[in-house]
């Protein structure tokens, strides 16, 4: 009898998992993979910090069609459903999906994987916001705002904020005023990244070299339209100062896309509760993968290892070839930052990565040249099972 794996989400977790199961598991057992996603294109948002600058990266290199890459597999083994999950019925082993056409569909599963990812709390489109039209409209509107602005304020000095501020300053120099609001004394402090003091100091120095204005020990407490110029924003900071800016980019905080998940599966922050194997706690055939889970920080480098683990765990489960091993969290910092094509740095474990090497590997192209092969499943970032 054919077993069905339903994967909710076709981002950095769900897409490669689908390819792995079809490549490695489907040849060994009767299997069908159903990939559910509202967007028919994969957003290569590794490059979003540079892509938001008009003219830097064409849409065709950032938004790549998902379906063609699955055309190499037997038709009966794969189905792409364009829609969003509405709820999960554990007792019936079904998930209710509302298709992009507005129709309700009950999809039965043998194994279910929740890999719906997260979005930026402010709803800025540096991650998908929904279907292609919604995301692209918001993306193009953001590019226009950035292009038209003479002053840009970025709030949030985590990796996203640092890269966005750095890319903007590297592109525009003194033509635009770029300000980064830092809640602590220096960018990247706190946040659980476990970064070396020397790396943090380097990032701080590089941003200043690029001309980014750093406002330290402050948060944005209010954001209002300027009554004298409705195209501008007035920001009030926790230190009492105010800013007028043409473009405000709040890049602090993420929200997981788990509104459809039964409440008993979630923690107080909306993350899916995982057991040591990355199954959803208390279930036997539901898994959580990537940003939705509560096991690790929400970083792409972490997701890579989780994809490898869940692919192997599902392979063992579906083929009956062995038990499911516990997942071993990465447990060490791993971060690679590019601020334009020249300034970059990184850390893996306790080791700093030479800045020019990170600039060469990541900063030049932001891996855009590998995107097509990745989305097609011919050159995944992840090792084979």
mmCIF file of C-alpha atoms in Angstrom:
data_model
loop_
_atom_site.group_PDB
_atom_site.id
_atom_site.type_symbol
_atom_site.label_atom_id
_atom_site.label_comp_id
_atom_site.label_asym_id
_atom_site.label_seq_id
_atom_site.Cartn_x
_atom_site.Cartn_y
_atom_site.Cartn_z
ATOM 1 C CA UNK A 1 0.000 0.000 0.000
ATOM 2 C CA UNK A 2 1.264 3.465 -0.884
ATOM 3 C CA UNK A 3 2.336 5.614 2.057
ATOM 4 C CA UNK A 4 1.836 9.369 1.868
ATOM 5 C CA UNK A 5 4.097 12.037 3.323
ATOM 6 C CA UNK A 6 2.479 15.461 3.409
ATOM 7 C CA UNK A 7 4.949 18.329 3.785
ATOM 8 C CA UNK A 8 3.511 21.700 4.743
ATOM 9 C CA UNK A 9 5.791 24.425 3.433
ATOM 10 C CA UNK A 10 8.221 24.575 0.513
ATOM 11 C CA UNK A 11 10.933 26.769 1.953
ATOM 12 C CA UNK A 12 14.450 25.946 3.127
ATOM 13 C CA UNK A 13 13.147 22.973 5.146
ATOM 14 C CA UNK A 14 10.229 21.510 3.193
ATOM 15 C CA UNK A 15 11.583 21.781 -0.352
ATOM 16 C CA UNK A 16 14.852 19.864 0.155
ATOM 17 C CA UNK A 17 13.095 17.279 2.337
ATOM 18 C CA UNK A 18 10.680 16.527 -0.513
ATOM 19 C CA UNK A 19 13.565 16.081 -2.955
ATOM 20 C CA UNK A 20 15.436 13.811 -0.543
ATOM 21 C CA UNK A 21 12.458 11.532 0.030
ATOM 22 C CA UNK A 22 11.729 11.249 -3.688
ATOM 23 C CA UNK A 23 15.371 10.547 -4.517
ATOM 24 C CA UNK A 24 16.304 8.182 -1.723
ATOM 25 C CA UNK A 25 13.148 6.701 -0.216
ATOM 26 C CA UNK A 26 10.616 6.436 -3.051
ATOM 27 C CA UNK A 27 12.766 3.904 -4.955
ATOM 28 C CA UNK A 28 12.659 1.588 -1.909
ATOM 29 C CA UNK A 29 8.944 1.643 -1.044
ATOM 30 C CA UNK A 30 5.592 2.714 -2.449
ATOM 31 C CA UNK A 31 5.570 6.391 -1.551
ATOM 32 C CA UNK A 32 3.811 9.610 -2.504
ATOM 33 C CA UNK A 33 5.029 13.035 -1.388
ATOM 34 C CA UNK A 34 2.505 15.891 -1.309
ATOM 35 C CA UNK A 35 4.063 19.338 -0.969
ATOM 36 C CA UNK A 36 1.647 22.044 0.213
ATOM 37 C CA UNK A 37 2.632 25.684 -0.257
ATOM 38 C CA UNK A 38 0.818 28.925 -1.086
ATOM 39 C CA UNK A 39 3.690 30.121 -3.263
ATOM 40 C CA UNK A 40 4.602 28.455 -6.546
ATOM 41 C CA UNK A 41 8.077 30.041 -6.460
ATOM 42 C CA UNK A 42 10.929 29.577 -4.018
ATOM 43 C CA UNK A 43 12.210 32.849 -2.531
ATOM 44 C CA UNK A 44 16.023 32.863 -2.470
ATOM 45 C CA UNK A 45 15.988 35.178 0.522
ATOM 46 C CA UNK A 46 19.622 34.527 1.413
ATOM 47 C CA UNK A 47 20.061 37.408 -1.021
ATOM 48 C CA UNK A 48 17.151 39.548 0.206
ATOM 49 C CA UNK A 49 19.334 42.119 1.972
ATOM 50 C CA UNK A 50 20.912 43.042 -1.373
ATOM 51 C CA UNK A 51 17.895 42.191 -3.493
ATOM 52 C CA UNK A 52 15.739 44.870 -1.848
ATOM 53 C CA UNK A 53 17.956 47.448 -3.570
ATOM 54 C CA UNK A 54 16.348 48.234 -6.942
ATOM 55 C CA UNK A 55 18.263 46.814 -9.888
ATOM 56 C CA UNK A 56 20.712 44.736 -7.850
ATOM 57 C CA UNK A 57 19.218 41.254 -8.368
ATOM 58 C CA UNK A 58 16.487 40.529 -10.958
ATOM 59 C CA UNK A 59 13.303 38.832 -9.793
ATOM 60 C CA UNK A 60 14.062 35.768 -11.906
ATOM 61 C CA UNK A 61 17.119 35.053 -9.752
ATOM 62 C CA UNK A 62 15.271 35.552 -6.464
ATOM 63 C CA UNK A 63 11.927 33.864 -7.194
ATOM 64 C CA UNK A 64 12.378 30.473 -8.833
ATOM 65 C CA UNK A 65 9.531 28.150 -9.909
ATOM 66 C CA UNK A 66 9.172 25.070 -7.714
ATOM 67 C CA UNK A 67 7.275 22.658 -9.977
ATOM 68 C CA UNK A 68 9.849 22.068 -12.782
ATOM 69 C CA UNK A 69 12.360 20.486 -10.391
ATOM 70 C CA UNK A 70 9.887 17.744 -9.484
ATOM 71 C CA UNK A 71 9.191 16.830 -13.100
ATOM 72 C CA UNK A 72 12.031 14.292 -13.054
ATOM 73 C CA UNK A 73 10.215 12.026 -10.594
ATOM 74 C CA UNK A 74 7.457 9.530 -11.556
ATOM 75 C CA UNK A 75 4.143 11.449 -11.632
ATOM 76 C CA UNK A 76 2.436 9.125 -9.144
ATOM 77 C CA UNK A 77 5.085 9.847 -6.506
ATOM 78 C CA UNK A 78 4.620 13.615 -6.211
ATOM 79 C CA UNK A 79 1.899 16.246 -6.039
ATOM 80 C CA UNK A 80 2.221 19.999 -5.563
ATOM 81 C CA UNK A 81 -0.789 21.590 -3.861
ATOM 82 C CA UNK A 82 -0.913 25.392 -3.971
ATOM 83 C CA UNK A 83 -2.647 26.449 -0.790
ATOM 84 C CA UNK A 84 -2.262 26.884 2.956
ATOM 85 C CA UNK A 85 -2.958 24.556 5.843
ATOM 86 C CA UNK A 86 -6.124 25.361 7.806
ATOM 87 C CA UNK A 87 -6.011 22.709 10.544
ATOM 88 C CA UNK A 88 -4.747 19.243 11.434
ATOM 89 C CA UNK A 89 -6.999 16.336 12.465
ATOM 90 C CA UNK A 90 -4.701 13.933 14.324
ATOM 91 C CA UNK A 91 -7.396 11.302 14.894
ATOM 92 C CA UNK A 92 -8.210 11.077 11.179
ATOM 93 C CA UNK A 93 -4.624 11.648 9.979
ATOM 94 C CA UNK A 94 -5.755 14.444 7.691
ATOM 95 C CA UNK A 95 -4.831 18.063 7.140
ATOM 96 C CA UNK A 96 -7.332 20.593 5.841
ATOM 97 C CA UNK A 97 -5.955 22.854 3.127
ATOM 98 C CA UNK A 98 -7.512 25.950 1.582
ATOM 99 C CA UNK A 99 -6.215 26.101 -1.976
ATOM 100 C CA UNK A 100 -5.236 29.351 -3.649
ATOM 101 C CA UNK A 101 -8.457 28.991 -5.643
ATOM 102 C CA UNK A 102 -10.410 29.125 -2.369
ATOM 103 C CA UNK A 103 -11.474 25.470 -2.199
ATOM 104 C CA UNK A 104 -11.226 23.359 0.966
ATOM 105 C CA UNK A 105 -9.396 20.054 0.582
ATOM 106 C CA UNK A 106 -8.862 17.264 3.125
ATOM 107 C CA UNK A 107 -5.520 15.544 2.510
ATOM 108 C CA UNK A 108 -4.828 12.212 4.272
ATOM 109 C CA UNK A 109 -1.300 11.446 5.417
ATOM 110 C CA UNK A 110 0.768 8.566 6.709
ATOM 111 C CA UNK A 111 3.416 10.986 7.952
ATOM 112 C CA UNK A 112 3.005 14.762 8.272
ATOM 113 C CA UNK A 113 5.821 17.328 8.330
ATOM 114 C CA UNK A 114 5.210 20.879 9.535
ATOM 115 C CA UNK A 115 7.789 23.086 7.815
ATOM 116 C CA UNK A 116 5.892 26.338 7.336
ATOM 117 C CA UNK A 117 8.719 28.560 8.571
ATOM 118 C CA UNK A 118 8.494 32.056 9.984
ATOM 119 C CA UNK A 119 8.066 35.659 8.948
ATOM 120 C CA UNK A 120 9.475 38.945 10.198
ATOM 121 C CA UNK A 121 7.229 40.383 12.903
ATOM 122 C CA UNK A 122 6.775 43.646 10.995
ATOM 123 C CA UNK A 123 5.641 41.730 7.864
ATOM 124 C CA UNK A 124 8.469 43.158 5.783
ATOM 125 C CA UNK A 125 8.844 40.831 2.766
ATOM 126 C CA UNK A 126 12.336 39.533 3.453
ATOM 127 C CA UNK A 127 10.523 36.225 3.886
ATOM 128 C CA UNK A 128 7.442 35.000 1.991
ATOM 129 C CA UNK A 129 4.170 36.561 3.105
ATOM 130 C CA UNK A 130 1.781 34.191 1.363
ATOM 131 C CA UNK A 131 1.104 33.445 -2.285
ATOM 132 C CA UNK A 132 3.355 34.749 -5.047
ATOM 133 C CA UNK A 133 1.275 37.839 -5.793
ATOM 134 C CA UNK A 134 1.156 38.973 -2.177
ATOM 135 C CA UNK A 135 4.901 38.511 -1.680
ATOM 136 C CA UNK A 136 5.915 40.047 -5.014
ATOM 137 C CA UNK A 137 3.660 43.087 -4.613
ATOM 138 C CA UNK A 138 5.100 43.753 -1.155
ATOM 139 C CA UNK A 139 8.638 43.114 -2.426
ATOM 140 C CA UNK A 140 8.335 45.576 -5.302
ATOM 141 C CA UNK A 141 6.758 48.174 -3.022
ATOM 142 C CA UNK A 142 9.702 47.817 -0.636
ATOM 143 C CA UNK A 143 12.189 48.217 -3.479
ATOM 144 C CA UNK A 144 10.457 51.425 -4.564
ATOM 145 C CA UNK A 145 10.573 52.809 -1.022
ATOM 146 C CA UNK A 146 14.265 52.027 -0.737
ATOM 147 C CA UNK A 147 15.040 53.495 -4.148
ATOM 148 C CA UNK A 148 13.132 56.726 -3.507
ATOM 149 C CA UNK A 149 14.393 57.292 0.042
ATOM 150 C CA UNK A 150 17.126 59.727 0.985
ATOM 151 C CA UNK A 151 17.206 58.453 4.554
ATOM 152 C CA UNK A 152 16.638 54.885 5.788
ATOM 153 C CA UNK A 153 16.400 53.705 9.392
ATOM 154 C CA UNK A 154 16.895 50.006 10.161
ATOM 155 C CA UNK A 155 15.720 48.847 13.593
ATOM 156 C CA UNK A 156 17.119 45.589 14.921
ATOM 157 C CA UNK A 157 20.822 44.790 14.939
ATOM 158 C CA UNK A 158 20.644 41.021 14.586
ATOM 159 C CA UNK A 159 21.996 39.308 11.454
ATOM 160 C CA UNK A 160 19.136 40.568 9.238
ATOM 161 C CA UNK A 161 19.459 44.165 10.357
ATOM 162 C CA UNK A 162 23.246 44.155 10.114
ATOM 163 C CA UNK A 163 23.239 42.740 6.586
ATOM 164 C CA UNK A 164 20.504 45.091 5.365
ATOM 165 C CA UNK A 165 22.191 48.185 6.807
ATOM 166 C CA UNK A 166 25.558 47.053 5.456
ATOM 167 C CA UNK A 167 24.226 46.329 1.966
ATOM 168 C CA UNK A 168 22.405 49.669 1.788
ATOM 169 C CA UNK A 169 25.492 51.595 2.891
ATOM 170 C CA UNK A 170 27.758 49.637 0.531
ATOM 171 C CA UNK A 171 25.483 50.501 -2.390
ATOM 172 C CA UNK A 172 24.560 54.095 -1.688
ATOM 173 C CA UNK A 173 27.463 55.508 0.322
ATOM 174 C CA UNK A 174 26.817 59.143 1.180
ATOM 175 C CA UNK A 175 23.918 59.408 -1.297
ATOM 176 C CA UNK A 176 21.563 58.106 1.395
ATOM 177 C CA UNK A 177 21.735 58.347 5.181
ATOM 178 C CA UNK A 178 21.636 54.832 6.654
ATOM 179 C CA UNK A 179 20.938 54.509 10.387
ATOM 180 C CA UNK A 180 20.926 51.301 12.438
ATOM 181 C CA UNK A 181 19.111 51.303 15.793
ATOM 182 C CA UNK A 182 20.957 48.993 18.218
ATOM 183 C CA UNK A 183 19.163 47.897 21.387
ATOM 184 C CA UNK A 184 22.451 47.177 23.157
ATOM 185 C CA UNK A 185 25.886 48.701 22.981
ATOM 186 C CA UNK A 186 26.931 46.917 19.778
ATOM 187 C CA UNK A 187 25.282 45.005 16.936
ATOM 188 C CA UNK A 188 24.782 41.238 17.381
ATOM 189 C CA UNK A 189 25.149 41.385 21.168
ATOM 190 C CA UNK A 190 22.620 39.179 22.922
ATOM 191 C CA UNK A 191 20.166 37.192 20.860
ATOM 192 C CA UNK A 192 21.728 33.878 21.858
ATOM 193 C CA UNK A 193 24.161 33.820 18.936
ATOM 194 C CA UNK A 194 27.182 32.950 21.073
ATOM 195 C CA UNK A 195 29.493 35.092 18.961
ATOM 196 C CA UNK A 196 33.054 36.029 19.857
ATOM 197 C CA UNK A 197 33.671 39.537 21.136
ATOM 198 C CA UNK A 198 36.222 40.084 18.376
ATOM 199 C CA UNK A 199 33.640 39.275 15.670
ATOM 200 C CA UNK A 200 31.113 41.674 17.194
ATOM 201 C CA UNK A 201 33.776 44.386 17.313
ATOM 202 C CA UNK A 202 34.646 43.733 13.664
ATOM 203 C CA UNK A 203 31.023 44.058 12.562
ATOM 204 C CA UNK A 204 30.659 47.272 14.559
ATOM 205 C CA UNK A 205 33.783 48.706 12.925
ATOM 206 C CA UNK A 206 32.832 47.541 9.422
ATOM 207 C CA UNK A 207 29.413 49.178 9.620
ATOM 208 C CA UNK A 208 31.029 52.457 10.644
ATOM 209 C CA UNK A 209 33.565 52.150 7.831
ATOM 210 C CA UNK A 210 30.660 51.761 5.435
ATOM 211 C CA UNK A 211 29.125 54.954 6.779
ATOM 212 C CA UNK A 212 26.245 53.453 8.781
ATOM 213 C CA UNK A 213 25.155 55.670 11.653
ATOM 214 C CA UNK A 214 24.785 53.542 14.792
ATOM 215 C CA UNK A 215 22.335 54.654 17.467
ATOM 216 C CA UNK A 216 23.156 52.561 20.528
ATOM 217 C CA UNK A 217 21.199 51.460 23.590
ATOM 218 C CA UNK A 218 17.861 52.448 22.086
ATOM 219 C CA UNK A 219 14.677 50.940 20.705
ATOM 220 C CA UNK A 220 11.917 52.360 18.528
ATOM 221 C CA UNK A 221 8.883 52.847 20.774
ATOM 222 C CA UNK A 222 6.578 54.568 18.276
ATOM 223 C CA UNK A 223 6.305 54.971 14.520
ATOM 224 C CA UNK A 224 3.946 57.579 13.072
ATOM 225 C CA UNK A 225 3.309 59.241 9.740
ATOM 226 C CA UNK A 226 4.663 62.770 9.463
ATOM 227 C CA UNK A 227 1.585 64.990 9.231
ATOM 228 C CA UNK A 228 3.590 67.534 7.251
ATOM 229 C CA UNK A 229 4.918 64.956 4.814
ATOM 230 C CA UNK A 230 2.907 61.736 4.634
ATOM 231 C CA UNK A 231 5.687 59.973 2.766
ATOM 232 C CA UNK A 232 7.941 60.184 5.815
ATOM 233 C CA UNK A 233 7.882 58.503 9.227
ATOM 234 C CA UNK A 234 8.540 59.973 12.663
ATOM 235 C CA UNK A 235 10.233 57.525 15.001
ATOM 236 C CA UNK A 236 10.443 58.017 18.752
ATOM 237 C CA UNK A 237 13.192 56.107 20.536
ATOM 238 C CA UNK A 238 13.388 54.783 24.067
ATOM 239 C CA UNK A 239 16.123 57.325 24.834
ATOM 240 C CA UNK A 240 13.696 60.172 24.088
ATOM 241 C CA UNK A 241 15.143 61.183 20.732
ATOM 242 C CA UNK A 242 13.127 61.343 17.514
ATOM 243 C CA UNK A 243 13.977 60.639 13.893
ATOM 244 C CA UNK A 244 12.337 61.659 10.665
ATOM 245 C CA UNK A 245 13.030 59.219 7.877
ATOM 246 C CA UNK A 246 11.864 58.436 4.366
ATOM 247 C CA UNK A 247 11.997 54.682 4.925
ATOM 248 C CA UNK A 248 11.710 52.698 8.154
ATOM 249 C CA UNK A 249 12.697 49.018 8.158
ATOM 250 C CA UNK A 250 11.857 47.208 11.435
ATOM 251 C CA UNK A 251 13.836 43.972 11.279
ATOM 252 C CA UNK A 252 13.586 42.740 14.859
ATOM 253 C CA UNK A 253 11.637 39.658 15.867
ATOM 254 C CA UNK A 254 10.119 36.751 13.987
ATOM 255 C CA UNK A 255 6.732 35.032 14.160
ATOM 256 C CA UNK A 256 6.338 31.382 13.333
ATOM 257 C CA UNK A 257 3.689 30.338 10.822
ATOM 258 C CA UNK A 258 1.788 27.945 13.093
ATOM 259 C CA UNK A 259 -1.700 29.451 13.363
ATOM 260 C CA UNK A 260 -3.210 26.235 11.938
ATOM 261 C CA UNK A 261 -1.462 23.927 14.430
ATOM 262 C CA UNK A 262 -3.567 22.589 17.348
ATOM 263 C CA UNK A 263 -2.782 24.632 20.491
ATOM 264 C CA UNK A 264 -1.672 21.604 22.522
ATOM 265 C CA UNK A 265 1.215 21.133 20.073
ATOM 266 C CA UNK A 266 2.532 24.660 20.677
ATOM 267 C CA UNK A 267 4.548 26.359 23.399
ATOM 268 C CA UNK A 268 3.714 29.800 24.777
ATOM 269 C CA UNK A 269 5.583 31.486 21.895
ATOM 270 C CA UNK A 270 3.743 29.574 19.180
ATOM 271 C CA UNK A 271 6.632 27.221 18.410
ATOM 272 C CA UNK A 272 5.842 23.567 17.768
ATOM 273 C CA UNK A 273 6.978 21.425 20.687
ATOM 274 C CA UNK A 274 9.429 18.775 19.470
ATOM 275 C CA UNK A 275 10.636 15.572 21.095
ATOM 276 C CA UNK A 276 14.305 14.479 20.851
ATOM 277 C CA UNK A 277 13.741 12.954 17.402
ATOM 278 C CA UNK A 278 12.092 16.174 16.030
ATOM 279 C CA UNK A 279 8.673 14.556 16.046
ATOM 280 C CA UNK A 280 5.950 16.779 17.429
ATOM 281 C CA UNK A 281 5.859 15.975 21.140
ATOM 282 C CA UNK A 282 3.225 13.377 21.998
ATOM 283 C CA UNK A 283 2.618 12.246 18.413
ATOM 284 C CA UNK A 284 3.781 9.211 16.449
ATOM 285 C CA UNK A 285 3.613 10.470 12.850
ATOM 286 C CA UNK A 286 3.850 14.272 12.897
ATOM 287 C CA UNK A 287 7.201 16.041 12.577
ATOM 288 C CA UNK A 288 8.342 19.650 12.876
ATOM 289 C CA UNK A 289 11.242 21.016 10.880
ATOM 290 C CA UNK A 290 13.042 24.345 10.640
ATOM 291 C CA UNK A 291 11.915 27.629 12.155
ATOM 292 C CA UNK A 292 8.588 26.299 13.472
ATOM 293 C CA UNK A 293 10.275 24.065 16.058
ATOM 294 C CA UNK A 294 11.382 24.787 19.628
ATOM 295 C CA UNK A 295 14.615 22.776 19.617
ATOM 296 C CA UNK A 296 17.116 25.268 18.158
ATOM 297 C CA UNK A 297 17.572 28.873 17.116
ATOM 298 C CA UNK A 298 15.897 29.973 13.894
ATOM 299 C CA UNK A 299 18.837 29.977 11.500
ATOM 300 C CA UNK A 300 19.315 28.449 8.076
ATOM 301 C CA UNK A 301 22.538 26.719 9.125
ATOM 302 C CA UNK A 302 20.579 24.868 11.813
ATOM 303 C CA UNK A 303 17.818 23.912 9.380
ATOM 304 C CA UNK A 304 20.329 22.147 7.144
ATOM 305 C CA UNK A 305 21.162 19.589 9.848
ATOM 306 C CA UNK A 306 17.509 19.125 10.735
ATOM 307 C CA UNK A 307 16.653 18.326 7.109
ATOM 308 C CA UNK A 308 19.321 15.625 7.050
ATOM 309 C CA UNK A 309 17.997 14.125 10.287
ATOM 310 C CA UNK A 310 14.288 14.125 9.410
ATOM 311 C CA UNK A 311 14.959 12.740 5.929
ATOM 312 C CA UNK A 312 16.841 9.806 7.456
ATOM 313 C CA UNK A 313 14.227 9.344 10.194
ATOM 314 C CA UNK A 314 11.380 9.238 7.679
ATOM 315 C CA UNK A 315 13.344 6.878 5.460
ATOM 316 C CA UNK A 316 13.764 4.464 8.379
ATOM 317 C CA UNK A 317 10.109 4.813 9.379
ATOM 318 C CA UNK A 318 8.657 4.396 5.904
ATOM 319 C CA UNK A 319 10.868 1.473 4.887
ATOM 320 C CA UNK A 320 10.902 -0.225 8.309
ATOM 321 C CA UNK A 321 14.677 -0.426 8.027
ATOM 322 C CA UNK A 322 15.595 0.757 11.509
ATOM 323 C CA UNK A 323 14.782 2.870 14.526
ATOM 324 C CA UNK A 324 14.731 6.650 14.640
ATOM 325 C CA UNK A 325 17.779 8.109 16.376
ATOM 326 C CA UNK A 326 17.593 11.221 18.559
ATOM 327 C CA UNK A 327 18.552 14.460 16.862
ATOM 328 C CA UNK A 328 21.863 16.023 17.879
ATOM 329 C CA UNK A 329 21.498 19.826 17.912
ATOM 330 C CA UNK A 330 24.315 21.771 16.320
ATOM 331 C CA UNK A 331 25.182 23.270 19.686
ATOM 332 C CA UNK A 332 27.670 25.801 18.378
ATOM 333 C CA UNK A 333 27.535 29.228 16.739
ATOM 334 C CA UNK A 334 27.551 29.231 12.956
ATOM 335 C CA UNK A 335 27.067 32.569 11.239
ATOM 336 C CA UNK A 336 28.297 34.112 7.994
ATOM 337 C CA UNK A 337 27.601 37.800 7.393
ATOM 338 C CA UNK A 338 28.045 39.824 4.208
ATOM 339 C CA UNK A 339 27.724 43.613 4.200
ATOM 340 C CA UNK A 340 28.131 44.386 0.542
ATOM 341 C CA UNK A 341 30.746 42.651 -1.572
ATOM 342 C CA UNK A 342 33.779 43.774 0.426
ATOM 343 C CA UNK A 343 32.925 43.609 4.122
ATOM 344 C CA UNK A 344 32.164 40.196 5.611
ATOM 345 C CA UNK A 345 32.931 37.982 8.579
ATOM 346 C CA UNK A 346 31.884 34.674 10.064
ATOM 347 C CA UNK A 347 32.206 32.182 12.877
ATOM 348 C CA UNK A 348 31.806 28.444 13.184
ATOM 349 C CA UNK A 349 32.076 27.016 16.671
ATOM 350 C CA UNK A 350 34.833 28.886 18.468
ATOM 351 C CA UNK A 351 36.630 29.794 15.245
ATOM 352 C CA UNK A 352 36.517 33.095 13.443
ATOM 353 C CA UNK A 353 36.374 32.838 9.654
ATOM 354 C CA UNK A 354 38.695 35.091 7.698
ATOM 355 C CA UNK A 355 36.646 38.021 6.417
ATOM 356 C CA UNK A 356 37.960 38.029 2.817
ATOM 357 C CA UNK A 357 37.095 34.323 2.554
ATOM 358 C CA UNK A 358 33.474 34.975 3.609
ATOM 359 C CA UNK A 359 33.344 37.911 1.193
ATOM 360 C CA UNK A 360 34.556 35.651 -1.633
ATOM 361 C CA UNK A 361 32.284 32.714 -0.845
ATOM 362 C CA UNK A 362 29.126 34.590 0.173
ATOM 363 C CA UNK A 363 29.506 38.310 -0.387
ATOM 364 C CA UNK A 364 30.187 38.250 -4.128
ATOM 365 C CA UNK A 365 26.975 36.562 -5.282
ATOM 366 C CA UNK A 366 25.053 35.518 -2.149
ATOM 367 C CA UNK A 367 24.869 32.036 -3.710
ATOM 368 C CA UNK A 368 22.426 33.294 -6.343
ATOM 369 C CA UNK A 369 24.418 31.320 -8.926
ATOM 370 C CA UNK A 370 23.503 28.089 -7.093
ATOM 371 C CA UNK A 371 19.801 28.867 -6.615
ATOM 372 C CA UNK A 372 18.420 27.223 -9.747
ATOM 373 C CA UNK A 373 20.166 23.896 -9.109
ATOM 374 C CA UNK A 374 19.074 23.978 -5.458
ATOM 375 C CA UNK A 375 15.404 24.549 -6.218
ATOM 376 C CA UNK A 376 15.494 21.868 -8.929
ATOM 377 C CA UNK A 377 16.942 19.427 -6.399
ATOM 378 C CA UNK A 378 20.066 18.678 -8.415
ATOM 379 C CA UNK A 379 22.470 20.413 -6.055
ATOM 380 C CA UNK A 380 21.141 20.588 -2.514
ATOM 381 C CA UNK A 381 23.086 22.154 0.330
ATOM 382 C CA UNK A 382 22.550 19.023 2.413
ATOM 383 C CA UNK A 383 24.552 15.795 2.466
ATOM 384 C CA UNK A 384 22.852 12.601 1.304
ATOM 385 C CA UNK A 385 21.106 10.503 3.947
#
